[in-house]
CSV table of C-alpha atoms in Angstrom, one decimal:
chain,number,residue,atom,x,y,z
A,1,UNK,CA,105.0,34.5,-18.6
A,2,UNK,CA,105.2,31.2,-17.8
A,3,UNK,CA,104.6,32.0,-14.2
A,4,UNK,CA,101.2,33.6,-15.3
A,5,UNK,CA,100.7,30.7,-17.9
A,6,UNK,CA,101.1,27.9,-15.2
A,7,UNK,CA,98.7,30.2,-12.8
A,8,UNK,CA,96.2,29.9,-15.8
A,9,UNK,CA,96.7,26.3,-15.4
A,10,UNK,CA,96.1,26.2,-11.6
A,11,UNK,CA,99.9,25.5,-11.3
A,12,UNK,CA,100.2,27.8,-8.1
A,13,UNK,CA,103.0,26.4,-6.3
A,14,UNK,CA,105.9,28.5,-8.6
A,15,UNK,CA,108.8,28.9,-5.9
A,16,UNK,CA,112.3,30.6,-6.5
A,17,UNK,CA,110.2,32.8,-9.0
A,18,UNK,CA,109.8,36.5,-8.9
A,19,UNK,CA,107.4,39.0,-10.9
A,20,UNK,CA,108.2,41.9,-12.9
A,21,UNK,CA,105.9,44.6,-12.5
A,22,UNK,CA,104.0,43.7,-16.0
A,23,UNK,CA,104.0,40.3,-15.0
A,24,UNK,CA,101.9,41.4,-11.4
A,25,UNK,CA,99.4,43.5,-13.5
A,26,UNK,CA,98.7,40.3,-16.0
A,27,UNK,CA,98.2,38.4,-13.0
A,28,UNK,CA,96.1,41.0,-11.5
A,29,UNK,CA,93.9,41.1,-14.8
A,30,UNK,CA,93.9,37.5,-15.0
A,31,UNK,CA,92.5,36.4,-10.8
A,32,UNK,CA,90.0,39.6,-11.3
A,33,UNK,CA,88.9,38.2,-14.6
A,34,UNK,CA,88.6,34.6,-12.7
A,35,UNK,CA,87.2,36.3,-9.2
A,36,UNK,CA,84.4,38.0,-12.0
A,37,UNK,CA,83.5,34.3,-13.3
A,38,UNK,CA,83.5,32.5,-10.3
A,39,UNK,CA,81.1,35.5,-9.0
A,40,UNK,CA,78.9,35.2,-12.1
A,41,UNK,CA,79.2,31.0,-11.6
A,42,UNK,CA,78.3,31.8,-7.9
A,43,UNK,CA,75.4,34.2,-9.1
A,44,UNK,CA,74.3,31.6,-11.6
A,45,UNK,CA,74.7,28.7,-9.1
A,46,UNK,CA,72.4,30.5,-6.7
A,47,UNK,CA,69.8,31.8,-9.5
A,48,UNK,CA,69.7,27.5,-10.1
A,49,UNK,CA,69.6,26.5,-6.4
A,50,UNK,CA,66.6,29.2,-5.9
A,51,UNK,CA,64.9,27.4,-8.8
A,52,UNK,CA,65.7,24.3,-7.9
A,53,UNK,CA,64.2,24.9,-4.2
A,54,UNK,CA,61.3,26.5,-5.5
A,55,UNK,CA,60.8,23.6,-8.0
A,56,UNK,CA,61.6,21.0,-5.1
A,57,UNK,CA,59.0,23.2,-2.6
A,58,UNK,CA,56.4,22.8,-5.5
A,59,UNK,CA,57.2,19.2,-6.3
A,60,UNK,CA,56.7,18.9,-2.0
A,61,UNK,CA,53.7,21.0,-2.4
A,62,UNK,CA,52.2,18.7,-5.3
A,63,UNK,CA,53.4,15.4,-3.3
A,64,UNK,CA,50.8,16.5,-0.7
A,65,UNK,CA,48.2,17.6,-2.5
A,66,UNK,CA,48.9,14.2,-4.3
A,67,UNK,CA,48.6,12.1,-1.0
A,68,UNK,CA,45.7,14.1,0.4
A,69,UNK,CA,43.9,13.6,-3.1
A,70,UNK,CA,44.8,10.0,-2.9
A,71,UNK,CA,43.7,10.1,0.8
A,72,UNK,CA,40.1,11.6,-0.5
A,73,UNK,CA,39.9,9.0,-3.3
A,74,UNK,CA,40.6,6.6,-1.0
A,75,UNK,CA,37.4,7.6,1.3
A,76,UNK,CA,35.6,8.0,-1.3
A,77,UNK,CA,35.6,5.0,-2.7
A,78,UNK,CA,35.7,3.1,1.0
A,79,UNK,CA,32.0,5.7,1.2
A,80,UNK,CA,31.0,4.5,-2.3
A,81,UNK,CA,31.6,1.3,-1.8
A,82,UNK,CA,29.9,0.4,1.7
A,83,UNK,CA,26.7,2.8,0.2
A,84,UNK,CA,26.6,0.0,-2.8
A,85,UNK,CA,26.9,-2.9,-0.5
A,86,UNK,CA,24.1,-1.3,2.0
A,87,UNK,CA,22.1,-0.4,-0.6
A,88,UNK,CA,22.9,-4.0,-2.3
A,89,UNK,CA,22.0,-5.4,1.2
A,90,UNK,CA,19.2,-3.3,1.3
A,91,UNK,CA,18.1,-4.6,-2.1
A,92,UNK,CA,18.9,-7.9,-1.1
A,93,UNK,CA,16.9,-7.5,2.2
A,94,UNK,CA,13.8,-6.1,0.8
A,95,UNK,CA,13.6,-8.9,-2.2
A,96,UNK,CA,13.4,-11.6,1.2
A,97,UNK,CA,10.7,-10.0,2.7
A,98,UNK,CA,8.9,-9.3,-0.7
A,99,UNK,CA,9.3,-12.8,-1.3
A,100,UNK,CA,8.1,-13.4,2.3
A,101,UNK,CA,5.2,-11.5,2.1
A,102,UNK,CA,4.0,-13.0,-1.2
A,103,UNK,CA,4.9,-16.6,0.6
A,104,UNK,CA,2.9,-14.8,3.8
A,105,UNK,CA,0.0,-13.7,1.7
A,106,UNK,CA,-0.8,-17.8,0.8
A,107,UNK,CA,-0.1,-18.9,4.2
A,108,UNK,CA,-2.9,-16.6,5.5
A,109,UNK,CA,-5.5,-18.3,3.3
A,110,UNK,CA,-4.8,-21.2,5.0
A,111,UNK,CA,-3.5,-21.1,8.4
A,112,UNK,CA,-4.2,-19.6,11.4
A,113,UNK,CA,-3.9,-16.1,11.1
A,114,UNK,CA,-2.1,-15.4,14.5
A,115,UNK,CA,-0.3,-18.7,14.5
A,116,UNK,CA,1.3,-16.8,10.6
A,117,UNK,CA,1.5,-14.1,11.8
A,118,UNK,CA,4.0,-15.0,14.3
A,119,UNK,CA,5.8,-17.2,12.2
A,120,UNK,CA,6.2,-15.0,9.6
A,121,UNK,CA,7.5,-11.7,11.7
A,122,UNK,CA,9.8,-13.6,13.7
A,123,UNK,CA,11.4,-14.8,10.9
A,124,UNK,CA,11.8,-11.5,9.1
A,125,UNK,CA,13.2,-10.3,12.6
A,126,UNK,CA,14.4,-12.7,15.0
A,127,UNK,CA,16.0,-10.3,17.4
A,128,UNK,CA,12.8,-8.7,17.9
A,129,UNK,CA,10.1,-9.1,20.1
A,130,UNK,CA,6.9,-9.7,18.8
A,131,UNK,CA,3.2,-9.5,20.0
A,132,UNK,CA,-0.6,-9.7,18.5
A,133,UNK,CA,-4.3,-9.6,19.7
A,134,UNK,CA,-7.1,-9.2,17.6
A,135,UNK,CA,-10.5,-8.2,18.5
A,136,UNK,CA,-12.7,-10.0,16.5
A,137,UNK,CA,-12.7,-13.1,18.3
A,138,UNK,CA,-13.5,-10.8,21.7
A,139,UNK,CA,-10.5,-13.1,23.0
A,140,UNK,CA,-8.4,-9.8,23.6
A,141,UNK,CA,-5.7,-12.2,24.8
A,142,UNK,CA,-2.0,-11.6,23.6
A,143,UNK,CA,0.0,-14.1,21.7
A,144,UNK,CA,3.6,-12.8,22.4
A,145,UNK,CA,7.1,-14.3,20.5
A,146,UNK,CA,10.4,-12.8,22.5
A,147,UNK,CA,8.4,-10.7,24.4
A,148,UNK,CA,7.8,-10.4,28.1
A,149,UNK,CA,3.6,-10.2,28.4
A,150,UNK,CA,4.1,-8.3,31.4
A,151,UNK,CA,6.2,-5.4,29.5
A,152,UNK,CA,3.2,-4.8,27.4
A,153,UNK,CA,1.0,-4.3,30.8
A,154,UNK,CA,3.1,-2.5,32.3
A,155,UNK,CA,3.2,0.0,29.2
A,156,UNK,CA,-0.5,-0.1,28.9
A,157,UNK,CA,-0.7,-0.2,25.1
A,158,UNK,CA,-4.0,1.4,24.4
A,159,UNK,CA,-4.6,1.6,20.4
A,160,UNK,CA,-7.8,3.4,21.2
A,161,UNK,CA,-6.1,6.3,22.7
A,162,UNK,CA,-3.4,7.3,19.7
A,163,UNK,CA,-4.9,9.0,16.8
A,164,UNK,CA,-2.2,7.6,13.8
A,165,UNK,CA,-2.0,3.9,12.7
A,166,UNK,CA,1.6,3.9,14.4
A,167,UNK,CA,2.7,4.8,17.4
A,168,UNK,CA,6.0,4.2,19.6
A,169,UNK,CA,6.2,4.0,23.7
A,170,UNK,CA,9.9,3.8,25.0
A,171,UNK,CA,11.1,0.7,26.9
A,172,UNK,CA,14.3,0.8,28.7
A,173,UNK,CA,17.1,1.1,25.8
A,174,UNK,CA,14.8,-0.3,23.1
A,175,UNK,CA,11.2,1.1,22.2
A,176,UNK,CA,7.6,-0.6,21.5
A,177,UNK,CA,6.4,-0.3,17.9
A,178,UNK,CA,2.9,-0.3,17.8
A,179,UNK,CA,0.8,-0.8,14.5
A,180,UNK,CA,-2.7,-0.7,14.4
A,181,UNK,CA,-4.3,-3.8,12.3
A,182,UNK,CA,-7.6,-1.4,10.5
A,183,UNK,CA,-10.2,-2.8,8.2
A,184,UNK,CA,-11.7,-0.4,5.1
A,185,UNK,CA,-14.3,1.2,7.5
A,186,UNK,CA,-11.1,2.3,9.7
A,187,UNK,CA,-12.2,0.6,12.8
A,188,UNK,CA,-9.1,-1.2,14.7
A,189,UNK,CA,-9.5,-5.1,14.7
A,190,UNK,CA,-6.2,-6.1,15.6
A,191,UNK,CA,-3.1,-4.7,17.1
A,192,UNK,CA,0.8,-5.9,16.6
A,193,UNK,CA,3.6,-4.8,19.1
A,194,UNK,CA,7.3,-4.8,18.2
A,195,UNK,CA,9.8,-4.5,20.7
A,196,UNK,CA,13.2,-3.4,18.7
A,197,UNK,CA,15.7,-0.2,18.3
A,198,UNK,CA,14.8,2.5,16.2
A,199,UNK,CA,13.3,1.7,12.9
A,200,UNK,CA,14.8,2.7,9.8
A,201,UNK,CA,13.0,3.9,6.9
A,202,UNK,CA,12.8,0.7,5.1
A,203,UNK,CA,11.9,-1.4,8.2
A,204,UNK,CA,9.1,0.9,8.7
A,205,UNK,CA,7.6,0.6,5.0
A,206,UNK,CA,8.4,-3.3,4.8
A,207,UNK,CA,6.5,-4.0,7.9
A,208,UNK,CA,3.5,-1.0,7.0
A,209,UNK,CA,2.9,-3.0,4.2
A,210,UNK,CA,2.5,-6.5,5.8
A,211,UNK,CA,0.0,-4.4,8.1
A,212,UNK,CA,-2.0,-3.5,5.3
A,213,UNK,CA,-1.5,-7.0,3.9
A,214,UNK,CA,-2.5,-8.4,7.0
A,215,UNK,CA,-5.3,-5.9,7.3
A,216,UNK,CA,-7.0,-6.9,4.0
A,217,UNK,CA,-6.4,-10.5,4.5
A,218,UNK,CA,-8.2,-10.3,7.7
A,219,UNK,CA,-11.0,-8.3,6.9
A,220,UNK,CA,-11.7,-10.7,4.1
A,221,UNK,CA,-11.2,-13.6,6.7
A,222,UNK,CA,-13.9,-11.8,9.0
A,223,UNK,CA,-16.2,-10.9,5.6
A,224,UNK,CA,-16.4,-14.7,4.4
A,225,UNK,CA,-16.9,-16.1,8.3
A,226,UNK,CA,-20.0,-13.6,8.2
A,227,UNK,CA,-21.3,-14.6,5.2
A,228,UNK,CA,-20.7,-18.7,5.8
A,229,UNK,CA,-22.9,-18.2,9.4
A,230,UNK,CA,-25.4,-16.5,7.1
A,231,UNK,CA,-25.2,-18.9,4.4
A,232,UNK,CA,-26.3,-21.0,7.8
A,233,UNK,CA,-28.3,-19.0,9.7
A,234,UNK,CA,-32.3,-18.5,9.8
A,235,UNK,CA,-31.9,-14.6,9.3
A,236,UNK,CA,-35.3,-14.4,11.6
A,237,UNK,CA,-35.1,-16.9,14.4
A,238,UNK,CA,-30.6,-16.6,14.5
A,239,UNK,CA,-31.1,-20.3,15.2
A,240,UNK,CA,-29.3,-22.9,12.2
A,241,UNK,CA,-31.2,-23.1,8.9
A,242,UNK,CA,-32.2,-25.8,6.7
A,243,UNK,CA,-29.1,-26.0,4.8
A,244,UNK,CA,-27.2,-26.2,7.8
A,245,UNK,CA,-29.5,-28.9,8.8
A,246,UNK,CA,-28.8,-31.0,5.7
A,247,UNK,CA,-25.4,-30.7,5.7
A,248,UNK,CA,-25.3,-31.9,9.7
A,249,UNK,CA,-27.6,-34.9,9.0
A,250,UNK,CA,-25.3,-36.1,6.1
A,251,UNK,CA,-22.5,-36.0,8.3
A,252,UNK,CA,-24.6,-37.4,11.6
A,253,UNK,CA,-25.5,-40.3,9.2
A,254,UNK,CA,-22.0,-40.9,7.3
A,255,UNK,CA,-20.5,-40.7,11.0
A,256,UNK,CA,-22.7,-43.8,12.3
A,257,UNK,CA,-21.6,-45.7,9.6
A,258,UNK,CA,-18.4,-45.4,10.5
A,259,UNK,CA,-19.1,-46.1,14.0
A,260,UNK,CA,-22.1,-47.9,14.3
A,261,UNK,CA,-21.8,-47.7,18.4
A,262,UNK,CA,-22.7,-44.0,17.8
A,263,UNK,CA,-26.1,-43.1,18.1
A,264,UNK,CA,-28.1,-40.2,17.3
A,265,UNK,CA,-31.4,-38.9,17.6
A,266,UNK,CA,-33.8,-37.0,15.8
A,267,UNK,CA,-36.9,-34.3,16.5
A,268,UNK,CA,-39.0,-32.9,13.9
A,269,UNK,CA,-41.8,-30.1,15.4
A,270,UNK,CA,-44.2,-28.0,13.9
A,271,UNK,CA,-45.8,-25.0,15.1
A,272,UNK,CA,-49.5,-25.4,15.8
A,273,UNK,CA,-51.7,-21.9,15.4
A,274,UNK,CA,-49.1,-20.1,13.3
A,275,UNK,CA,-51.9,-19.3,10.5
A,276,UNK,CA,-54.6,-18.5,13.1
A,277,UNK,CA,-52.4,-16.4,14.6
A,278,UNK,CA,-51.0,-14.7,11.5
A,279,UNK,CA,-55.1,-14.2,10.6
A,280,UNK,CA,-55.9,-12.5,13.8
A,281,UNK,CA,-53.5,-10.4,14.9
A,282,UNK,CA,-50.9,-9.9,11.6
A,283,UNK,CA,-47.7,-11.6,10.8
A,284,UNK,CA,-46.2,-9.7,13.0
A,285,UNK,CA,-47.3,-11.7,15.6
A,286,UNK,CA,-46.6,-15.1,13.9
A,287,UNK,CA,-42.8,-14.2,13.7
A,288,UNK,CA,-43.0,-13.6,17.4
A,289,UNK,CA,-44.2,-16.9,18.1
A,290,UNK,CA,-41.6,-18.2,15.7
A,291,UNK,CA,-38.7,-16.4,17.2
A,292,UNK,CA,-40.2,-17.4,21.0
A,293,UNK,CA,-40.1,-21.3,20.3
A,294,UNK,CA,-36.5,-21.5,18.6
A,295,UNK,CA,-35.7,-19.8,22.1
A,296,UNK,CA,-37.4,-22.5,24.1
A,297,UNK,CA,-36.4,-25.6,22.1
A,298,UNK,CA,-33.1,-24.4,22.5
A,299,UNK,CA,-33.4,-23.9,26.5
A,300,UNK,CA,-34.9,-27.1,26.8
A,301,UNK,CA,-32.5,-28.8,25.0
A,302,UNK,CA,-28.7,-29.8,25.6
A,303,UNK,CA,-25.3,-27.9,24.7
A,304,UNK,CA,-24.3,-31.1,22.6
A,305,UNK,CA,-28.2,-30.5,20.7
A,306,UNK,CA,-28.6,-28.6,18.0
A,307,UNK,CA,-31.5,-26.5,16.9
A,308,UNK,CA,-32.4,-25.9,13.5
A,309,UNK,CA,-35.5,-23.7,11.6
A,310,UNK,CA,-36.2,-25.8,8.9
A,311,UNK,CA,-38.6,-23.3,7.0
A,312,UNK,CA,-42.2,-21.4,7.7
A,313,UNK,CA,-43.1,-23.2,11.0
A,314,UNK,CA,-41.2,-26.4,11.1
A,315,UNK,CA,-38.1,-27.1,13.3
A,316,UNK,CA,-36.1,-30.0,13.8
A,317,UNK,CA,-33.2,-31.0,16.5
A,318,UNK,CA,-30.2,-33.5,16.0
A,319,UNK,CA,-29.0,-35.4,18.9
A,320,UNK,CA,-25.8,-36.4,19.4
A,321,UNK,CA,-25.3,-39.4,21.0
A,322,UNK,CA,-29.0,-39.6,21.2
A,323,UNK,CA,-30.2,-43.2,21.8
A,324,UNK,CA,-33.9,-43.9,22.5
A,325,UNK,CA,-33.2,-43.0,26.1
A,326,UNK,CA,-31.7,-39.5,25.3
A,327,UNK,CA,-34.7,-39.0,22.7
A,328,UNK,CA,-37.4,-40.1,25.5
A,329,UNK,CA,-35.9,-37.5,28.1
A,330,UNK,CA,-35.9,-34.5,25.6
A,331,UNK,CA,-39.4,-35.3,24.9
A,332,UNK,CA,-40.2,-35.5,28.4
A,333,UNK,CA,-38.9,-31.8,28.8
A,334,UNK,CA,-40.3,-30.8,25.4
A,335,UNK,CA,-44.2,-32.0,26.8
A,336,UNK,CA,-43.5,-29.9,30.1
A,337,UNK,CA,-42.9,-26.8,27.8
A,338,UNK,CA,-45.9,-27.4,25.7
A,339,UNK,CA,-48.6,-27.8,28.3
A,340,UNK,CA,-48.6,-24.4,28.4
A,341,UNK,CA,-50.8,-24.1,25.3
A,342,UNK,CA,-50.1,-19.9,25.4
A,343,UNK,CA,-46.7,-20.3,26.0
A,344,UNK,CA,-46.5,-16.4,23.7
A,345,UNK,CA,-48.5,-13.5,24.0
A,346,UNK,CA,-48.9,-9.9,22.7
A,347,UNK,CA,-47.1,-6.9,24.5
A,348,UNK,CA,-50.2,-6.1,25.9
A,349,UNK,CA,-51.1,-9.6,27.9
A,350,UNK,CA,-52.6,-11.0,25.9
A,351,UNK,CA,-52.0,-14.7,25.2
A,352,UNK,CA,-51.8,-16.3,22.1
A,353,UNK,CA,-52.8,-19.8,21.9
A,354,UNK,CA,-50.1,-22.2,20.4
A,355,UNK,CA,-48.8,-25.3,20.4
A,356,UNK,CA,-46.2,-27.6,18.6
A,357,UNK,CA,-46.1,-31.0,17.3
A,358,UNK,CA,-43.5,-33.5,18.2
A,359,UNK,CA,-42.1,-36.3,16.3
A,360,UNK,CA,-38.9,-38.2,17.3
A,361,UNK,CA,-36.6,-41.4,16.1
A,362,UNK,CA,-33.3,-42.5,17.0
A,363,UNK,CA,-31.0,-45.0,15.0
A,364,UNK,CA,-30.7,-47.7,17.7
A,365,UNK,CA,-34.2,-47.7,16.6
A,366,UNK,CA,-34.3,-47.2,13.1
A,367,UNK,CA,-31.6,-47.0,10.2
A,368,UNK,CA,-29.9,-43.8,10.2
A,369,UNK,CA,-30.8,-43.2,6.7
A,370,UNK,CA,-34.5,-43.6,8.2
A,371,UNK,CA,-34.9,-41.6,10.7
A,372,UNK,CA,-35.8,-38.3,9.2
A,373,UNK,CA,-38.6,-40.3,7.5
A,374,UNK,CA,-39.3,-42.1,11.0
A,375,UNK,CA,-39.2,-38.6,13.1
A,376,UNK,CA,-41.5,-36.9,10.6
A,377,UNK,CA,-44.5,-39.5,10.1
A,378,UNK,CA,-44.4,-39.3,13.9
A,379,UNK,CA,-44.7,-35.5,14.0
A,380,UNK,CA,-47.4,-35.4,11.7
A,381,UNK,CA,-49.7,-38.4,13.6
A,382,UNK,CA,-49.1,-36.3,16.7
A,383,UNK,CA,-49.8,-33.0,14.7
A,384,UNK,CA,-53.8,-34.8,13.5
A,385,UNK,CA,-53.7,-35.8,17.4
A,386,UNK,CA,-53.5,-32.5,18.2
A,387,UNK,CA,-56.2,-30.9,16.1
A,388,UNK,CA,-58.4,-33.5,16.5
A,389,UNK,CA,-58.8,-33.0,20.4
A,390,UNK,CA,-59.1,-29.5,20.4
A,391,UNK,CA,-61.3,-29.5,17.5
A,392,UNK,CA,-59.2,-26.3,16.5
A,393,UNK,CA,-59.0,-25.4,13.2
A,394,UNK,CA,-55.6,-25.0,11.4
């Protein structure tokens, strides 16, 4: 017994000691009994080390999941985050060139247009190209900014030919953007060429809307040069009007006062016949004769001259730098063109006699503010000259 009790106690090592035959069976009982537990500890142990894989392959499992989610997030937020600083950028960008366009939009008033035009585009994109022509001016001459004139040439850019306000021709690795400048009646008065990559979206509508911009500011530019040459312009005759004359004398005057070296001469002229002519073969015929001496006085005279319909049938012509001299030589020319006492006639052949009176002063003759006054009494004295040696009547 206490062979078995010292086995029970791990105490193996029992030499010099033999067992009875009960003894072996208790011993038997007692390692099968311990052989059963370890087996059952075993069975446990592997049920736990099973469980424990599992749970360890799970906790792998969710690791991974864990670093690819974290991966994802990661992306996502790197995606996120450039998308609010383009769109930022964007924002940022597009706030410049509305505040460029409103800055462009007063600049137009009162600049050059091509000269802001240029400006203004080069500094919304200096790594462009840039190029512009309009057509009202009948210039058709290119003003180019970082552009080659002969790529534009060579690529023939013919607005005429493309049917949308935009159109692109390839060039090399980079492309030519081509907007048409339109006024409201959709005829093409302008063009602008941009050498550059693709355009994005936003590129495109930014610099669409300084086209239209442009357009409108243009149109209005061409609409109030029309109407100030009207303002100006004998609507019969096309010659300068009476308010044109006015304004040129003031000026002619005001400038010799400065510059009292600086002569200039003055013509007034009336037309001879006009009534008789009106009487006997319609009005019809007295604008012809009207229309036909504004084109003569203004053949006669000089480039420097200037022509003016003062109203009905009087004219007058400022001289610059017209001393007495100058004034004597036009008057020369104007008595060659007056000989010829028909000098108009109807479309059938037949001639119309008229004639014009002549009246001229200078202010190395007379005081500039004088010389209207001077030029006029003259015309008149020659006009009673006139009248009285060909006993025609007025």
């Amino acid at each position: 017994m206490e062979t078995v009790r010292a086995y029970s106690r791990g105490e193996y090592q029992r030499s010099g000691r033999e067992l009875r035959f009960a003894e072996f069976f208790m011993v038997d009982r007692l390692i099968r009994n311990m052989a059963k537990t370890i087996q059952a500890q075993v069975a446990d142990l592997a049920v736990t080390n099973s469980e424990l894989n599992t749970a360890y392959l799970e906790k792998e499992k969710a690791n991974l999941q864990l670093v690819n989610f974290n991966d994802e997030l990661e992306r996502k937020v790197a995606e996120k985050t450039l998308a609010l600083s383009n769109s930022l950028f964007r924002e940022e960008h597009r706030r410049s060139m509305l505040q460029s366009l409103l800055s462009f939009s007063h600049d137009l008033q009162t600049g050059d247009i091509i000269e802001t035009v240029m400006t203004q585009v080069v500094a919304l994109y200096p790594t462009a190209g840039w190029a512009m022509k309009t057509y009202a001016d009948n210039k058709n001459q290119w003003a180019c900014e970082n552009i080659d004139k002969s790529r534009l040439e060579e690529n023939e850019i013919r607005p005429e030919e493309h049917y949308s306000d935009y159109y692109c021709l390839p060039d090399g690795d980079e492309y030519l953007h081509c907007f048409k400048v339109k006024n409201s009646q959709n005829e093409i008065v302008g063009i602008i060429v941009m050498q550059y990559a693709k355009l994005k979206r936003d590129d495109f509508e930014v610099i669409s809307l300084f086209i239209r911009q442009l357009s409108a500011e243009l149109e209005g530019r061409l609409l109030n040069s029309e109407l100030a040459r009207i303002a100006i312009t004998d609507s019969l005759t096309g010659i300068a009007n009476r308010k044109a004359f006015d304004h040129d004398l003031e000026e002619h005057i005001q400038l010799f006062n400065r510059y009292p070296k600086r002569h200039f001469g003055l013509f007034m002229l009336d037309v001879n016949g006009l009534k008789r002519a009106n009487d006997n073969y319609g009005h019809h015929m007295g604008d012809a004769l009207l229309i036909k001496t504004s084109q003569l006085l203004v053949e006669t005279c000089r480039i420097t001259d200037k022509v003016y319909r003062l109203g009905g049938d009087e004219f007058a012509i400022i001289l610059e730098a017209g001393d007495r001299d100058s004034c004597s030589i036009l008057w020369h020319r104007l008595e060659k063109v007056r000989e010829k006492i028909n000098y108009a006639c109807l479309p059938n052949g037949e001639h119309v006699e008229v004639h014009f009176a002549v009246g001229y002063s200078s202010t190395d003759q007379n005081p500039a503010d004088q010389v209207c006054l001077v030029a006029d009494k003259a015309m008149y004295k020659d006009k009673r000259r006139f009248y009285e040696k060909t006993g025609l009547e007025r």
